[in-house]
CSV table of C-alpha atoms in Angstrom, one decimal:
chain,number,residue,atom,x,y,z
A,30,MET,CA,-38.0,146.9,114.6
A,31,THR,CA,-37.7,142.8,114.7
A,32,LEU,CA,-34.0,143.4,112.6
A,33,ILE,CA,-33.0,145.6,116.0
A,34,ALA,CA,-34.5,143.2,118.4
A,35,GLY,CA,-32.7,140.2,116.8
A,36,ALA,CA,-28.8,141.6,116.1
A,37,ALA,CA,-28.5,141.2,120.1
A,38,THR,CA,-27.9,139.1,120.1
A,39,GLY,CA,-24.9,139.7,118.8
A,40,ILE,CA,-24.4,142.2,121.6
A,41,GLY,CA,-24.1,139.3,124.1
A,42,GLY,CA,-20.9,137.6,121.9
A,43,ALA,CA,-19.3,140.7,122.0
A,44,LEU,CA,-20.1,141.3,125.8
A,45,VAL,CA,-18.4,138.1,126.3
A,46,LEU,CA,-15.6,138.0,123.6
A,47,PHE,CA,-14.4,141.6,124.1
A,48,LYS,CA,-14.4,140.7,127.5
A,49,LYS,CA,-16.9,144.8,128.0
A,50,LYS,CA,-16.9,144.9,132.1
A,51,ILE,CA,-21.1,144.8,132.7
A,52,SER,CA,-22.2,144.6,136.6
A,53,SER,CA,-24.3,141.0,136.9
A,54,ASN,CA,-27.3,143.8,139.7
A,55,PHE,CA,-27.1,145.7,136.0
A,56,LEU,CA,-28.1,143.4,134.0
A,57,ALA,CA,-30.6,141.5,136.5
A,58,ALA,CA,-31.6,145.2,136.7
A,59,ALA,CA,-32.2,145.6,132.4
A,60,LEU,CA,-33.5,141.5,132.0
A,61,GLY,CA,-35.8,143.5,135.4
A,62,LEU,CA,-37.5,146.2,133.0
A,63,SER,CA,-37.2,144.5,129.9
A,64,ALA,CA,-39.7,141.9,132.2
A,65,GLY,CA,-41.9,144.9,133.0
A,66,VAL,CA,-42.2,146.4,129.3
A,67,MET,CA,-43.8,143.5,128.1
A,68,ILE,CA,-45.5,142.1,131.1
A,69,PHE,CA,-47.8,145.9,131.2
A,70,ILE,CA,-47.8,145.9,127.5
A,71,SER,CA,-49.6,142.2,127.3
A,72,LEU,CA,-51.7,142.8,129.8
A,73,ALA,CA,-52.6,147.0,129.9
A,74,GLU,CA,-52.9,147.1,126.2
A,75,LEU,CA,-52.9,144.0,123.7
A,76,PHE,CA,-55.5,142.2,125.6
A,77,PRO,CA,-57.9,144.5,125.9
A,78,GLN,CA,-57.2,145.8,122.6
A,79,ALA,CA,-58.1,142.9,121.6
A,80,GLN,CA,-60.5,142.5,123.4
A,81,ALA,CA,-62.5,145.4,122.0
A,82,GLU,CA,-61.8,145.1,118.8
A,83,ILE,CA,-63.3,141.6,119.3
A,84,ALA,CA,-66.2,142.9,120.2
A,85,ALA,CA,-66.3,145.5,118.3
A,86,THR,CA,-66.7,143.2,115.2
A,87,GLY,CA,-69.2,141.6,116.3
A,88,SER,CA,-68.3,138.5,113.4
A,89,ILE,CA,-67.4,135.8,116.0
A,90,LYS,CA,-70.1,134.4,119.1
A,91,TYR,CA,-67.9,134.8,121.8
A,92,GLY,CA,-65.6,135.8,120.6
A,93,GLU,CA,-64.1,137.2,123.9
A,94,ALA,CA,-64.0,133.8,125.3
A,95,PHE,CA,-61.8,132.7,122.0
A,96,THR,CA,-59.7,135.9,122.6
A,97,LEU,CA,-58.8,134.5,125.7
A,98,LEU,CA,-58.1,131.0,123.6
A,99,ALA,CA,-55.9,133.0,121.8
A,100,PHE,CA,-53.6,134.6,124.6
A,101,PHE,CA,-53.5,130.7,126.3
A,102,THR,CA,-53.0,129.5,123.0
A,103,GLY,CA,-49.8,132.3,122.1
A,104,MET,CA,-48.4,131.1,126.1
A,105,GLY,CA,-48.8,127.2,124.9
A,106,ILE,CA,-47.1,128.3,121.4
A,107,ILE,CA,-43.9,128.5,123.1
A,108,MET,CA,-44.5,126.7,126.2
A,109,LEU,CA,-44.1,123.6,123.6
A,110,ILE,CA,-40.8,124.8,122.1
A,111,ASP,CA,-39.7,124.7,125.6
A,112,PHE,CA,-40.8,121.2,126.3
A,113,LEU,CA,-39.5,120.3,122.8
A,114,ILE,CA,-35.6,121.2,123.6
A,115,PRO,CA,-34.0,119.4,126.0
A,116,GLU,CA,-33.4,121.7,129.1
A,117,TYR,CA,-29.4,121.1,129.3
A,118,GLU,CA,-29.1,122.1,125.6
A,119,ASN,CA,-32.0,125.3,126.0
A,120,PRO,CA,-31.0,128.7,126.2
A,121,HIS,CA,-33.3,129.2,128.0
A,122,GLU,CA,-33.3,127.9,130.8
A,123,ALA,CA,-31.9,130.3,133.2
A,124,SER,CA,-29.1,127.9,134.9
A,125,GLY,CA,-27.4,127.6,131.4
A,126,LEU,CA,-26.7,131.3,130.9
A,127,SER,CA,-23.7,133.4,133.4
A,128,LEU,CA,-22.2,136.4,132.0
A,129,GLU,CA,-19.0,134.1,133.7
A,130,SER,CA,-17.1,132.7,131.4
A,131,HIS,CA,-17.6,129.4,132.1
A,132,THR,CA,-21.7,128.1,132.2
A,133,PRO,CA,-22.3,124.8,134.2
A,134,ALA,CA,-22.7,123.4,130.7
A,135,VAL,CA,-19.2,124.4,129.7
A,136,GLY,CA,-17.5,123.8,132.5
A,137,LEU,CA,-18.3,120.1,132.2
A,138,LEU,CA,-17.6,119.8,128.8
A,139,GLU,CA,-14.4,121.1,128.9
A,140,GLN,CA,-13.3,118.7,131.5
A,141,THR,CA,-13.5,116.1,128.7
A,142,GLY,CA,-11.9,118.3,126.2
A,143,ASN,CA,-14.1,117.4,124.0
A,144,GLU,CA,-13.7,120.2,121.5
A,145,LYS,CA,-16.6,118.6,118.9
A,146,ALA,CA,-19.0,118.2,121.8
A,147,LEU,CA,-18.4,122.5,122.9
A,148,GLN,CA,-19.1,123.2,119.1
A,149,ARG,CA,-22.1,120.5,119.0
A,150,LEU,CA,-23.1,123.1,122.2
A,151,GLY,CA,-23.2,125.9,120.4
A,152,ILE,CA,-24.6,125.0,117.7
A,153,LEU,CA,-27.0,123.9,119.2
A,154,SER,CA,-28.1,126.4,121.3
A,155,ALA,CA,-28.1,129.0,118.8
A,156,LEU,CA,-30.7,126.4,116.9
A,157,ALA,CA,-33.2,126.5,120.1
A,158,ILE,CA,-32.5,129.9,120.1
A,159,ALA,CA,-33.7,130.4,116.5
A,160,ILE,CA,-36.5,128.5,117.5
A,161,HIS,CA,-37.9,130.7,120.0
A,162,ASN,CA,-36.8,133.7,118.1
A,163,PHE,CA,-40.0,133.2,116.1
A,164,PRO,CA,-43.0,134.0,117.7
A,165,GLU,CA,-40.1,136.5,119.6
A,166,GLY,CA,-40.2,138.2,115.8
A,167,ILE,CA,-43.9,137.8,115.1
A,168,ALA,CA,-44.6,139.9,118.6
A,169,THR,CA,-42.5,142.5,117.3
A,170,PHE,CA,-43.9,142.3,114.0
A,171,VAL,CA,-47.3,143.1,114.9
A,172,GLY,CA,-47.1,144.7,117.7
A,173,ALA,CA,-44.6,147.7,115.7
A,174,LEU,CA,-47.7,147.5,113.0
A,175,ASN,CA,-50.5,148.5,115.1
A,176,ASP,CA,-49.3,150.6,117.0
A,177,PRO,CA,-45.0,152.9,116.4
A,178,GLN,CA,-45.0,153.3,120.2
A,179,MET,CA,-45.9,150.2,121.3
A,180,GLY,CA,-43.3,148.3,119.2
A,181,THR,CA,-40.3,150.6,119.9
A,182,GLY,CA,-41.3,148.9,123.8
A,183,ILE,CA,-41.3,145.8,122.1
A,184,THR,CA,-38.5,146.2,120.0
A,185,PHE,CA,-36.2,147.0,122.9
A,186,ALA,CA,-37.5,144.6,125.8
A,187,ILE,CA,-36.9,142.2,123.1
A,188,ALA,CA,-33.4,143.2,122.3
A,189,ILE,CA,-32.3,142.8,126.5
A,190,HIS,CA,-33.6,140.2,126.3
A,191,ASN,CA,-31.9,138.3,123.1
A,192,ILE,CA,-28.3,139.7,125.3
A,193,PRO,CA,-28.4,136.7,127.6
A,194,GLU,CA,-29.0,134.0,124.4
A,195,GLY,CA,-26.2,136.2,122.8
A,196,ILE,CA,-24.1,134.7,125.7
A,197,ALA,CA,-25.1,131.7,126.0
A,198,VAL,CA,-23.9,130.9,122.0
A,199,ALA,CA,-20.8,132.7,122.1
A,200,ILE,CA,-18.9,130.4,124.7
A,201,PRO,CA,-18.9,127.7,123.7
A,202,ILE,CA,-18.7,128.4,120.3
A,203,TYR,CA,-15.2,130.3,121.1
A,204,TYR,CA,-14.1,127.4,123.6
A,205,ALA,CA,-14.4,124.7,120.9
A,206,THR,CA,-12.8,127.1,117.8
A,207,ARG,CA,-11.1,129.5,119.7
A,208,SER,CA,-12.5,131.4,117.1
A,209,LYS,CA,-14.2,135.5,118.2
A,210,GLY,CA,-15.0,135.7,114.6
A,211,LYS,CA,-16.6,132.8,114.2
A,212,ALA,CA,-18.8,133.0,118.0
A,213,LEU,CA,-20.0,136.4,117.1
A,214,LEU,CA,-20.6,135.4,113.9
A,215,LEU,CA,-23.3,133.1,115.0
A,216,ALA,CA,-24.9,134.2,118.3
A,217,THR,CA,-25.3,137.4,116.1
A,218,LEU,CA,-27.2,134.5,113.7
A,219,SER,CA,-28.8,132.9,115.9
A,220,GLY,CA,-31.2,135.8,116.5
A,221,PHE,CA,-32.7,137.1,113.0
A,222,SER,CA,-34.7,133.7,112.9
A,223,GLU,CA,-37.1,137.0,114.1
A,224,VAL,CA,-36.7,138.3,110.8
A,225,ILE,CA,-37.8,135.0,109.5
A,226,GLY,CA,-40.9,134.8,111.6
A,227,ALA,CA,-41.6,138.7,111.2
A,228,LEU,CA,-41.5,137.8,107.2
A,229,LEU,CA,-43.4,134.3,107.3
A,230,CYS,CA,-46.4,136.6,109.2
A,231,TRP,CA,-46.4,138.9,106.4
A,232,ALA,CA,-46.8,136.3,104.0
A,233,PHE,CA,-49.0,134.5,105.8
A,234,THR,CA,-51.3,137.3,106.1
A,235,ALA,CA,-51.1,138.8,102.9
A,236,ILE,CA,-52.5,135.0,101.3
A,237,PHE,CA,-54.4,134.6,102.7
A,238,GLY,CA,-55.5,138.9,102.8
A,239,ILE,CA,-55.6,139.5,106.8
A,240,GLU,CA,-55.5,142.7,107.8
A,241,LEU,CA,-53.0,143.4,110.1
A,242,THR,CA,-53.4,146.7,111.5
A,243,GLY,CA,-57.3,145.6,112.2
A,244,GLY,CA,-60.6,145.1,110.7
A,245,GLY,CA,-61.5,141.8,111.6
A,246,PRO,CA,-61.7,138.8,113.4
A,247,VAL,CA,-59.0,137.5,112.9
A,248,PHE,CA,-56.4,140.7,114.1
A,249,PRO,CA,-57.7,140.9,117.0
A,250,LEU,CA,-56.9,136.7,117.9
A,251,ILE,CA,-52.9,137.3,116.8
A,252,LEU,CA,-52.3,140.7,118.9
A,253,SER,CA,-53.9,138.1,122.2
A,254,ALA,CA,-51.4,136.0,121.2
A,255,VAL,CA,-49.0,137.9,121.2
A,256,ALA,CA,-49.8,138.9,124.6
A,257,GLY,CA,-49.4,135.7,126.0
A,258,ILE,CA,-46.4,134.7,124.0
A,259,MET,CA,-44.4,137.7,126.5
A,260,ILE,CA,-46.1,137.0,129.3
A,261,TYR,CA,-44.7,133.6,129.1
A,262,ILE,CA,-41.1,134.9,127.7
A,263,SER,CA,-41.2,137.7,130.8
A,264,LEU,CA,-42.9,134.7,133.5
A,265,ASP,CA,-40.4,132.2,132.5
A,266,GLU,CA,-37.4,133.7,131.3
A,267,LEU,CA,-36.4,137.1,132.0
A,268,LEU,CA,-37.9,137.0,135.5
A,269,PRO,CA,-35.7,133.7,136.6
A,270,THR,CA,-32.3,134.8,134.5
A,271,ALA,CA,-32.5,138.1,136.6
A,272,GLU,CA,-33.2,136.8,139.5
A,273,LYS,CA,-30.2,134.4,138.6
A,274,TYR,CA,-27.1,137.9,138.1
A,275,GLY,CA,-28.5,139.9,140.7
A,276,LYS,CA,-30.4,140.6,143.9
A,277,HIS,CA,-34.1,140.1,144.0
A,278,HIS,CA,-35.2,143.1,144.8
A,279,ILE,CA,-33.3,144.6,142.1
A,280,ALA,CA,-34.9,142.1,139.3
A,281,ILE,CA,-38.3,143.6,141.0
A,282,ALA,CA,-37.2,147.3,140.5
A,283,GLY,CA,-36.8,146.4,137.1
A,284,VAL,CA,-40.1,145.1,136.7
A,285,ILE,CA,-41.3,148.2,138.1
A,286,SER,CA,-39.6,150.5,136.5
A,287,GLY,CA,-40.5,149.2,133.7
A,288,MET,CA,-44.0,149.1,133.9
A,289,ALA,CA,-43.3,152.5,134.9
A,290,ILE,CA,-42.0,154.3,132.4
A,291,MET,CA,-44.3,151.9,129.6
A,292,GLY,CA,-47.6,153.3,131.1
A,293,ILE,CA,-46.0,157.1,131.7
A,294,SER,CA,-44.9,156.7,127.7
A,295,LEU,CA,-48.1,156.0,127.0
A,296,LEU,CA,-50.4,158.0,128.7
A,297,ILE,CA,-48.2,161.4,127.3
A,298,LEU,CA,-47.6,160.4,123.8
């Protein structure tokens, strides 16, 4: 599931490089849908479950307070990553993403005729995405282990969210090298750090003997941190980008639809 979510950056690269037509309103709705799924899973499933499990173990005094702290710690981790990456080179900033053939950054650099600068932008975008995708890979991995049905929802949401990231990488690499193959390859590879994040999570928990499917105080804290990560992604990345691509009400309709679909699926399955 983590591999599928990460590989979706290649879809974004393919959309641009092979000039597939896609409606901006459709993408806005899809990003809104992704945000709705992630927000609903985080607040209706992951965080309440973390609170219930930490209370059930009784092994940590003020355990529920610690799960709340873990929730905001998850947000803080990915927020710190955003602060450490310059906005101009950060593909997670809505201003840097576009379905058009030129982002504002690429247009400015093309005017200078500096292909090395364009290539640098693409490489930095790929590195920025790779750094962001570490916690996203952990979120997908932990969610899927906890509940395969929930993991499917997270996989879908993050895969949709990764498509514009592939666009942000592919455009400057293509204009710098005029090679569709290089642009598509780098766009695809940028998402594979999600798999590395999942593997590192597995290795860390294996080394320290942490049970990832429950049965201890650490797992609920991880669940809560994952919920915080997904809420931040939704509010800071998905919703602003959805608003940029399409109409406000279309993006919000996507959010509501994502919540409804996930809620009904959890109810009946």
